[in-house]
Coordinates of C-alpha atoms in Angstrom, one line a residue:
Chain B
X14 CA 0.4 -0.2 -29.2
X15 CA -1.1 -1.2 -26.1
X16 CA -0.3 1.3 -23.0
X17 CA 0.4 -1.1 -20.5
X18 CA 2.1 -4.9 -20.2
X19 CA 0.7 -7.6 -18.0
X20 CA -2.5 -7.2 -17.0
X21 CA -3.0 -10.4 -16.3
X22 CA -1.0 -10.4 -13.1
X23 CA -3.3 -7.2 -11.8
X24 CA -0.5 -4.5 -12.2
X25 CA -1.4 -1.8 -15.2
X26 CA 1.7 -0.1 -16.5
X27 CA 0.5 3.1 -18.3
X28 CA 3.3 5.1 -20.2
X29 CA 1.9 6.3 -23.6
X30 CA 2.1 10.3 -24.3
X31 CA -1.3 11.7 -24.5
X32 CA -3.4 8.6 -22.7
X33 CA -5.9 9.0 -20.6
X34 CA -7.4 6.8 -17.5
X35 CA -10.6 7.4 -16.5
X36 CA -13.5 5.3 -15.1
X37 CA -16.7 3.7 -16.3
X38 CA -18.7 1.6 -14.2
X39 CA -16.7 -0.4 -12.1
X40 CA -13.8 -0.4 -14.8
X41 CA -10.9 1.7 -15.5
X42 CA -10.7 2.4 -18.9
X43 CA -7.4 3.7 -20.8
X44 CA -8.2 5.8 -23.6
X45 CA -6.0 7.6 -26.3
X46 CA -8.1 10.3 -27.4
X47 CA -11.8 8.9 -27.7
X48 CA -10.3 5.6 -28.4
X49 CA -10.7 3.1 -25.9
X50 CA -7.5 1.5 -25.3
X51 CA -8.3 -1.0 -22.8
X52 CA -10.7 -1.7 -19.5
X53 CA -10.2 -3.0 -16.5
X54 CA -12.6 -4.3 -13.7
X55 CA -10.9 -2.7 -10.6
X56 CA -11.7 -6.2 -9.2
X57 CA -8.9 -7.6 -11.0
X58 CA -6.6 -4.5 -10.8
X59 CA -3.6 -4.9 -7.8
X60 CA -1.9 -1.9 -8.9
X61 CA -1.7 1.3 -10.5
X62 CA 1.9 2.4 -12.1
X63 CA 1.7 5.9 -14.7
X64 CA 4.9 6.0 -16.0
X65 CA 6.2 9.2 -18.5
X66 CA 4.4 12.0 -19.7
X67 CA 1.6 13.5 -21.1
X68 CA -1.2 11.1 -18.9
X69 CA -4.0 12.2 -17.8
X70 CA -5.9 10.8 -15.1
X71 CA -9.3 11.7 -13.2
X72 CA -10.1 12.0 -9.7
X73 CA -12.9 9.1 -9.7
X74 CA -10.4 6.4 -10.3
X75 CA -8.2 7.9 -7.4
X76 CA -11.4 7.3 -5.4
X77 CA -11.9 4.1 -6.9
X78 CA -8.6 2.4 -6.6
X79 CA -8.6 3.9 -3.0
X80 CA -11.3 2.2 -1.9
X81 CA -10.5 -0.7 -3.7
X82 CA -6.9 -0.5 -1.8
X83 CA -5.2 -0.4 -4.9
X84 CA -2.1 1.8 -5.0
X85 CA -1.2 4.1 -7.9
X86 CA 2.9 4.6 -8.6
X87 CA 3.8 7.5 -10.3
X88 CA 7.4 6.9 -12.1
X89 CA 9.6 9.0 -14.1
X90 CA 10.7 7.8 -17.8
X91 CA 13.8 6.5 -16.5
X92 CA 12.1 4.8 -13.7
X93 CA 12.6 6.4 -10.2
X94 CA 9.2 7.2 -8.3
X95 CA 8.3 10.3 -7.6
X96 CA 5.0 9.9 -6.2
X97 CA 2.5 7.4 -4.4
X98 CA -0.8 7.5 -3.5
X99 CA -2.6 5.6 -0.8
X100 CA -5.2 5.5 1.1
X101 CA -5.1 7.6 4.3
X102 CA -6.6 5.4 6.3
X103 CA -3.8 2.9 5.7
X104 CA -1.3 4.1 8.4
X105 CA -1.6 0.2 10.3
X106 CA -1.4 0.1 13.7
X107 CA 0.5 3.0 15.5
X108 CA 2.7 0.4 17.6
X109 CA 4.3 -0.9 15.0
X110 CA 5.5 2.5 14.5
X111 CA 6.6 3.5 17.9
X112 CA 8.8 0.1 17.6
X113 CA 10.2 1.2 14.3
X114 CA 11.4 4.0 16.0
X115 CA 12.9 3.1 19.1
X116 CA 14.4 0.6 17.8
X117 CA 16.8 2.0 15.5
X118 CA 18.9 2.7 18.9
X119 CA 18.7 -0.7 20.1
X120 CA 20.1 -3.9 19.0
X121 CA 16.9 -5.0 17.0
X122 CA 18.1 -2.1 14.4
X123 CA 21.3 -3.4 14.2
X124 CA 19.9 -7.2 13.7
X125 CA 17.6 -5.8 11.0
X126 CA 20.0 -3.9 9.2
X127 CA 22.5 -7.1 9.3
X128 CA 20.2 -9.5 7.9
X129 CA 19.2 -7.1 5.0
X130 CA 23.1 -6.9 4.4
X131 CA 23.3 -10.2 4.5
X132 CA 20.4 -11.6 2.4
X133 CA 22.0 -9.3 -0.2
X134 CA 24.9 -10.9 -0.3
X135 CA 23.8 -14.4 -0.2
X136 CA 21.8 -13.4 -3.0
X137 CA 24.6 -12.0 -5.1
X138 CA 26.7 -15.0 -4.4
X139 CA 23.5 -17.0 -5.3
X140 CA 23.1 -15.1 -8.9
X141 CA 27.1 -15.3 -9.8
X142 CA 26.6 -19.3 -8.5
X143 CA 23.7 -19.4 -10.8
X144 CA 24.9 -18.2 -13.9
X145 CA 28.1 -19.8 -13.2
X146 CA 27.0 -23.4 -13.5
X147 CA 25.8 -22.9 -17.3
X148 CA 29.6 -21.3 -18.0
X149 CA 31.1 -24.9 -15.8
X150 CA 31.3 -27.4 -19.1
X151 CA 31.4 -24.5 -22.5
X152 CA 34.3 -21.9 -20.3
X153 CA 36.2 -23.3 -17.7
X154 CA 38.1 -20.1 -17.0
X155 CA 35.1 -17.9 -16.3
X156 CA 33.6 -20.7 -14.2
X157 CA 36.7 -20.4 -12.0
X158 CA 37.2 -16.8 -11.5
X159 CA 33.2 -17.1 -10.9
X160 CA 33.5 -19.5 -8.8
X161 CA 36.2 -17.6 -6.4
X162 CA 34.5 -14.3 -6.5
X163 CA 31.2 -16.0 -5.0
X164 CA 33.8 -17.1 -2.4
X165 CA 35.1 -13.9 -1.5
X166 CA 31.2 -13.0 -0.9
X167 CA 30.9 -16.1 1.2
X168 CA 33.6 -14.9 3.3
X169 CA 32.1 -11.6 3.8
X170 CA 28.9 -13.0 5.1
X171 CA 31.0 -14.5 7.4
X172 CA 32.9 -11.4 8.5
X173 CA 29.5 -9.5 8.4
X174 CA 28.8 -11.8 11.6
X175 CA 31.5 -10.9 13.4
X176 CA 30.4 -7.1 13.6
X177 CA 28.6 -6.2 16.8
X178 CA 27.7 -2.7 18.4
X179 CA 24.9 -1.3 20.7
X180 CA 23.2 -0.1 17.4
X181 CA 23.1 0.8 13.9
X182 CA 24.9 4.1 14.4
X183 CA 28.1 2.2 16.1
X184 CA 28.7 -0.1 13.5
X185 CA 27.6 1.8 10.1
X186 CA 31.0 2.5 8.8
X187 CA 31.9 -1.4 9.3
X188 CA 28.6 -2.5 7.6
X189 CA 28.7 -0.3 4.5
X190 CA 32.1 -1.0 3.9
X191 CA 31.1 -4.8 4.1
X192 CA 28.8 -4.2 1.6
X193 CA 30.4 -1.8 -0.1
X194 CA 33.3 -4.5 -1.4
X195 CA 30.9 -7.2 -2.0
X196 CA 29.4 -4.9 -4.3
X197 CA 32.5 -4.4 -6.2
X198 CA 33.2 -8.1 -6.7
X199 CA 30.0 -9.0 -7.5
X200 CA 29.3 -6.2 -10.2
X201 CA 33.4 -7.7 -11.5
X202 CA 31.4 -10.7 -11.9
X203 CA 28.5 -9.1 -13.4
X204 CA 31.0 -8.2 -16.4
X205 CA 32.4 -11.3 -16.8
X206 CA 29.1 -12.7 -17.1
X207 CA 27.9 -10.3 -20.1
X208 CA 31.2 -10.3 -21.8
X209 CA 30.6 -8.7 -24.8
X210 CA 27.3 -8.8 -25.1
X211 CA 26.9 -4.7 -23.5
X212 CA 29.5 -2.5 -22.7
X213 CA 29.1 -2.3 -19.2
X214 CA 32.0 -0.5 -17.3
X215 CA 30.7 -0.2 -13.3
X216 CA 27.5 0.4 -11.5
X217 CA 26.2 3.7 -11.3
X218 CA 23.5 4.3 -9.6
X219 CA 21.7 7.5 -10.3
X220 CA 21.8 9.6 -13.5
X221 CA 23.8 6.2 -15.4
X222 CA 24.3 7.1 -19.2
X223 CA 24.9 3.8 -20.4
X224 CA 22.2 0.8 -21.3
X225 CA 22.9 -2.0 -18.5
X226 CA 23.0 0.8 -15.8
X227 CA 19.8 2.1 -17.1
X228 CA 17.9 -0.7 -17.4
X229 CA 18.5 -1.7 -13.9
X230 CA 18.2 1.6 -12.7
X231 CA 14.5 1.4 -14.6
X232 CA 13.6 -2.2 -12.8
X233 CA 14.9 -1.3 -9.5
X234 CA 12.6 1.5 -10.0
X235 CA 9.4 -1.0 -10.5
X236 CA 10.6 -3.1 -7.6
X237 CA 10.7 0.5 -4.9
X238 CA 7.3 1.2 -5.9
X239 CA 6.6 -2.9 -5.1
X240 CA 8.6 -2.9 -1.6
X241 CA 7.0 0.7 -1.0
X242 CA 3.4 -0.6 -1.3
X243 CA 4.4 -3.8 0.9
X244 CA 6.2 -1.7 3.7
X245 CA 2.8 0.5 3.9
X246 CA 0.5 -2.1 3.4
X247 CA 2.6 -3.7 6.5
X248 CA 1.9 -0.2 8.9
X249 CA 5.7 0.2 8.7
X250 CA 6.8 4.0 8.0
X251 CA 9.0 3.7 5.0
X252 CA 11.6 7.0 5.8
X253 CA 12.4 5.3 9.2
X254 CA 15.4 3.0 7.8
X255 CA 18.4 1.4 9.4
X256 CA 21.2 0.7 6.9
X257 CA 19.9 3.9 5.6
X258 CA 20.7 7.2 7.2
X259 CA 17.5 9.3 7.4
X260 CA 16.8 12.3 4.8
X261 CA 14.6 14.4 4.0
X262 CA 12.5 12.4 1.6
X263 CA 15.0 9.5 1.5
X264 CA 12.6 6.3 2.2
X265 CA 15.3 4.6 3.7
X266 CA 13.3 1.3 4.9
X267 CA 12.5 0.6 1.2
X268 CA 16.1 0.9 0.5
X269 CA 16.8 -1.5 3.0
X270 CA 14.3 -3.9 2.2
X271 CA 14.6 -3.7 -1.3
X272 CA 18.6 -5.2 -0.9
X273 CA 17.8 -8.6 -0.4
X274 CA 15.0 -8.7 -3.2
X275 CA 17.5 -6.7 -6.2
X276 CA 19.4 -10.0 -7.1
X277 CA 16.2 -12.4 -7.6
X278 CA 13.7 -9.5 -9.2
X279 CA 15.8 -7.7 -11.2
X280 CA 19.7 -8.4 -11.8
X281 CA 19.0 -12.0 -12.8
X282 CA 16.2 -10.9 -15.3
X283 CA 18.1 -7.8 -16.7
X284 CA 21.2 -10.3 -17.1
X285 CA 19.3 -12.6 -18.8
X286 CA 17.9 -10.2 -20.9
X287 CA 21.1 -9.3 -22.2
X288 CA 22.8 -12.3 -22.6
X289 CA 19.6 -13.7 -24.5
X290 CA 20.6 -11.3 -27.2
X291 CA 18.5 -8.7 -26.9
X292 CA 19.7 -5.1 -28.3
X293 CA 19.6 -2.7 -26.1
X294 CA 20.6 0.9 -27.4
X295 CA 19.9 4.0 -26.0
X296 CA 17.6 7.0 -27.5
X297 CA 18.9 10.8 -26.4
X298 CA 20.1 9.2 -23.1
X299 CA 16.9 7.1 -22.6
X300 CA 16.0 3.3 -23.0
X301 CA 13.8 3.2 -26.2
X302 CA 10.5 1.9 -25.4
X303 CA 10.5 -1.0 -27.4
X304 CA 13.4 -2.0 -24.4
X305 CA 11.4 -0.4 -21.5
X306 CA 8.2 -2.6 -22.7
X307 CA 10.0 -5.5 -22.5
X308 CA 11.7 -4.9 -18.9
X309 CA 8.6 -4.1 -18.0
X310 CA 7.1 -7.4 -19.2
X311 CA 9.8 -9.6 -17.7
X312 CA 10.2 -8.0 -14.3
X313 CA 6.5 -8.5 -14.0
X314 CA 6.6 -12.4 -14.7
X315 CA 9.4 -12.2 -12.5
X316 CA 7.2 -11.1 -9.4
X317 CA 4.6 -13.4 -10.5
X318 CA 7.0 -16.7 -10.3
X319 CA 6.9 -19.1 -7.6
X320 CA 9.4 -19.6 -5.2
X321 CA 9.8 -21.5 -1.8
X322 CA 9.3 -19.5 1.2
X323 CA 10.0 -20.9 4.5
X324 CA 8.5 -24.1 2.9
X325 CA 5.8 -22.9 0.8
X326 CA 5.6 -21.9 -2.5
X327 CA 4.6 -18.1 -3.0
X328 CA 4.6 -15.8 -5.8
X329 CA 7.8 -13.9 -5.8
X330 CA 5.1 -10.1 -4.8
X331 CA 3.8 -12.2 -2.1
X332 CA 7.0 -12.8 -0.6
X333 CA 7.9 -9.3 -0.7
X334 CA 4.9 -8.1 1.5
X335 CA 5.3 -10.9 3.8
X336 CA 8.8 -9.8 4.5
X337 CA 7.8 -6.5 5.1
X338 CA 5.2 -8.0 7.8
X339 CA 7.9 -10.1 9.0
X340 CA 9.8 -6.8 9.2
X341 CA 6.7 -5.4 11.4
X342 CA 6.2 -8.4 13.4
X343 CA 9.7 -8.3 14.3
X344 CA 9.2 -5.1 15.7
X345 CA 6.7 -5.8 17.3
X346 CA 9.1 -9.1 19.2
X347 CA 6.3 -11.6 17.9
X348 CA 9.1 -13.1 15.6
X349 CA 12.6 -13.3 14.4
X350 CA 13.2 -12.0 10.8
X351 CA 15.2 -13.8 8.7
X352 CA 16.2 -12.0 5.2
X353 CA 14.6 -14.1 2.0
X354 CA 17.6 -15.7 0.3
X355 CA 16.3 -17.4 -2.9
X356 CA 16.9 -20.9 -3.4
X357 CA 20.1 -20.4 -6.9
Chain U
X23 CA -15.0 -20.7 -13.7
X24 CA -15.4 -20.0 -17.4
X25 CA -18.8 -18.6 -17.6
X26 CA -21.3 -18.0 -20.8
X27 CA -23.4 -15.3 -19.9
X28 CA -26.6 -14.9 -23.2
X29 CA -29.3 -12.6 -23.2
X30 CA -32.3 -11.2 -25.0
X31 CA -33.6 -8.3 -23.8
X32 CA -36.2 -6.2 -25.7
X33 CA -35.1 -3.2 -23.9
X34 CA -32.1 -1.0 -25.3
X35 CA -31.5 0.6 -22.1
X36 CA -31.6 -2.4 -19.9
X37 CA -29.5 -4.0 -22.5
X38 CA -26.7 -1.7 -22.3
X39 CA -26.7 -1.9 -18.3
X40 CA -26.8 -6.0 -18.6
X41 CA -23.8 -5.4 -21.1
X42 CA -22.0 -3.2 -18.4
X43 CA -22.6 -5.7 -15.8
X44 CA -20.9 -8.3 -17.3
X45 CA -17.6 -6.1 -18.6
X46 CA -17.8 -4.9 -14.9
X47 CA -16.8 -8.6 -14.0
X48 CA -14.1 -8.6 -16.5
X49 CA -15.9 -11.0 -19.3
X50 CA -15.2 -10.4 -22.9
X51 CA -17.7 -9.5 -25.3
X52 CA -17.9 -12.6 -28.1
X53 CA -21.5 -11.7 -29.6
X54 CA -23.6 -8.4 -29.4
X55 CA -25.4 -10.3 -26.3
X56 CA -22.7 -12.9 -25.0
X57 CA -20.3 -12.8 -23.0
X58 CA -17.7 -15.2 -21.7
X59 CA -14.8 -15.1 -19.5
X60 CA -13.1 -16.3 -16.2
X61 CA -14.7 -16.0 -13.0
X62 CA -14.8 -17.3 -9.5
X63 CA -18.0 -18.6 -7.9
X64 CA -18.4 -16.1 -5.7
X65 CA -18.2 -13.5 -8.5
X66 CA -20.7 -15.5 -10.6
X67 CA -23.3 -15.1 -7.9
X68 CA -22.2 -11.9 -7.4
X69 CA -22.5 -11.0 -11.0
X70 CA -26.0 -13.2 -11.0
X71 CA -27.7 -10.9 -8.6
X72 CA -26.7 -7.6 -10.4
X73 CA -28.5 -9.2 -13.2
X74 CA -31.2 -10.0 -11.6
X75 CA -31.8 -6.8 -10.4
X76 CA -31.0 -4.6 -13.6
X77 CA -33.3 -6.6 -15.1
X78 CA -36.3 -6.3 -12.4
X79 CA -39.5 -7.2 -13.5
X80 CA -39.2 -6.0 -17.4
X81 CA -39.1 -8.9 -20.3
X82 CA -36.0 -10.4 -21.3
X83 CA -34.2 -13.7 -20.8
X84 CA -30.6 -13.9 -19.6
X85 CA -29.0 -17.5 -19.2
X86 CA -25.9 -18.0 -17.3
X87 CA -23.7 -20.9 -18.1
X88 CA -20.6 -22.4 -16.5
X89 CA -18.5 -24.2 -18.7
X90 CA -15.5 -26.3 -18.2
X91 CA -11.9 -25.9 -19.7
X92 CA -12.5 -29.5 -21.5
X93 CA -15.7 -28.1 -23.1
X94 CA -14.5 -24.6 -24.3
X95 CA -11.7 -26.6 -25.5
X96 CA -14.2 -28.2 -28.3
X97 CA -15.2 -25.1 -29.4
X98 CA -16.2 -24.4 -32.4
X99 CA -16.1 -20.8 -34.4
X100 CA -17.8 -20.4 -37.9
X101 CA -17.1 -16.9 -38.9
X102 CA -17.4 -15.0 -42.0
X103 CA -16.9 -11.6 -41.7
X104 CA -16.6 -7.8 -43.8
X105 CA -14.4 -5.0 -42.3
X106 CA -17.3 -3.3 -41.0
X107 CA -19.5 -5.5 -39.4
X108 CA -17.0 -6.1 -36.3
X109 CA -18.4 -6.4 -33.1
X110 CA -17.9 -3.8 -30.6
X111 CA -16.6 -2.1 -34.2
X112 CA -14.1 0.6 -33.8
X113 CA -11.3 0.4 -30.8
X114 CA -12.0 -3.0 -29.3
X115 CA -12.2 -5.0 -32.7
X116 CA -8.5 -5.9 -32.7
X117 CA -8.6 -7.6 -29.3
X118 CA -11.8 -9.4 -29.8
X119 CA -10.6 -10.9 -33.4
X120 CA -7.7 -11.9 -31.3
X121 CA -9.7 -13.5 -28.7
X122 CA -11.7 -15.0 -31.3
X123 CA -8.7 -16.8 -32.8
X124 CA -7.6 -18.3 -29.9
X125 CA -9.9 -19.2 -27.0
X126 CA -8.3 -20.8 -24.9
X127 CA -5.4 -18.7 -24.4
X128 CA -5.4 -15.8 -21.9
X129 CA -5.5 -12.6 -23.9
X130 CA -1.7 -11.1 -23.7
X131 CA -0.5 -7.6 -25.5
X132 CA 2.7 -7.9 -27.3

């Protein structure tokens, strides 16, 4: 078996015990033991993800992908990241910064924060609308109750408006319990829309024990990693959030970016997977990975679709990083930001 | 672009480098000395004056071909071939073979 899924799209996925990545030339080269698994130019390699165990890598390819500005994700087996490297040099320009930081007691935190809350929503509503309108003719019933919850959302947006304050701190309380509600309704929809194709109780969000939580809690992990590389890439500082309290090794601006970009990468693809029949057990607590290949596979075809962007058509990655510039250029009061609600 | 790279080069050493050159620019190996694969023009050229310059001044002969999708599409593979006389033999021989079966198609791990 192959150690990694889509290379076509420039992202290497490594997860086999025992593999090793080294270079030769100007390729990478995956080997398990002195078999050579596969090689890569770096010129056609975007990014770097080691995912599990047992993987070995050597310091030239760090250099390598460095200096080719290709990141390298480090991931855990059930998905979250633990590590990243980049390139020093990559910090962007230091103004961006200073911005990022003042402005978390200003208005333009609060406007930030409040779009990112409210492209998630929009986006929720748009996923419940979208897999509604193949339920309208065969199941009225679901259809309706669909059709109500993505109304209740709609009127949260609305009530999201409403909030105002002199920043982020003010107003917290107000916006997380906005979101907090949506949340509820949507995952209610969520379960309607699986039925009883996987038992699926609520959302949890860390340490989940059951296969749906898992395997979002797996792509979410892929799409950090994604929204982590775009927010450096943009000079942003990624533990410098706004809907996102500050901790110690919390990076709450991918957090907060990564809201309005959960519904179109993941939750629609790890829907579909279920519904299109896939079994999906779990092994000692883990997805098997048969499943995790798979995931993998989709999510990644996932960023590579097209989708309009403020009248263009970009691939779903590319909109990612140009939000996080968006984010930067914002902050820099060149531009407004607008969250990136997908088109359901 | 897809782009035929052929060579004959008396030299072992320099045949091995001309053979690294071309992996380097992410072409697959489809004979001991040819190689074929996507690439843009700027890469080609790129890739044109590595050759060049591995090669120096010694003998050898290396021919660099575009080729459009309509023509690759009208290829044409005659193969006959034992277990052990794979090219590239051991680890790579599954993903050439599949490569060899279907041309056109982008290689893709299941």
């Amino acid at each position: 078996m192959p150690a990694e899924s889509g290379s076509s799209s420039g992202q290497i996925i490594i997860s086999d015990f025992g593999a090793f990545v080294g270079k030769k030339s100007e390729r990478l080269i995956i080997k398990q033991g002195k078999e050579i698994i596969e090689q890569v130019p770096f010129h056609n390699l975007q990014s770097l993800i080691i995912s599990g165990s047992g993987i070995s890598i050597s310091a030239d390819v760090i250099q390598e992908c460095m200096e080719h500005g290709i990141q390298i994700d480090f991931l855990t087996f059930s998905g979250k990241p633990y590590a990243k490297l980049t390139s020093p040099g990559l910090s962007g320009t230091v103004i961006t910064r200073r911005e990022q930081l003042l402005a978390y007691y200003e208005k333009r935190g609060l406007r930030l924060a409040k779009a990112f809350i409210e492209g998630k929503l929009r986006n929720q509503q748009g996923l419940l609308h979208y897999f509604a309108r193949y339920r309208k003719s065969e199941n009225c019933e679901t259809f309706d109750v669909l059709s109500n919850m993505e109304n209740q959302i709609a009127d949260m947006v609305k009530e999201l408006e409403t909030i105002d304050g002199k920043c982020v701190d003010d107003v917290r309380e107000q916006l997380l319990s906005v979101e907090g509600r949506a949340g509820a309704i949507y995952w209610g929809g969520i379960k309607k829309l699986l039925a009883s194709n996987i038992e699926f109780e609520t959302r949890e969000h860390r340490g989940a024990n059951d296969p749906f939580n898992s395997l979002l809690n797996y792509g979410y992990g892929i799409l950090y990693s994604t929204v982590w590389g775009a927010i450096v890439l943009a000079g942003l500082e990624p533990f410098a959030g706004f809907i996102h309290t500050d901790r110690p090794g919390k990076p709450s601006l991918c957090l907060d970016l990564v809201e309005e970009f959960r519904q179109r990468v993941v939750d629609r693809t790890v829907v579909s997977l279920v519904n299109r029949g896939s079994t999906i057990k779990l092994q000692e607590g883990l997805l098997t990975d048969q499943i995790r290949r798979k995931l993998i596979e989709n999510i990644q075809e996932r960023l590579e679709a097209k989708e309009t962007y403020r009248g263009k058509q970009h691939k779903l990655k590319t909109i990612i990083q140009l939000q996080a510039r968006r984010i930067a250029s914002y902050l820099r009061g060149e531009t407004d930001y607008k969250p990136f609600i997908g088109r359901w | 672009m897809n782009t035929l790279v052929i060579y004959d080069i008396p030299s072992t050493k320099i045949r091995n480098k001309i053979a690294e050159a071309c992996m380097d620019y992410g072409l697959d190996r489809i004979q001991w000395s040819a190689f074929l694969g996507d690439i843009n023009h700027n890469r080609r050229e790129e890739l044109e004056a590595r050759l060049k310059k591995v090669l120096g001044r010694r003998a050898g002969n290396i021919q660099i071909f575009p080729v459009c999708e309509k023509d690759l599409g009208l290829r044409v593979i005659i193969e006959v071939r034992k277990e052990d006389e794979r090219i590239g033999a051991d680890s790579k021989s599954r993903k050439r073979r599949k490569c060899k079966d279907r041309p056109d198609e982008k290689q893709k791990e299941e």
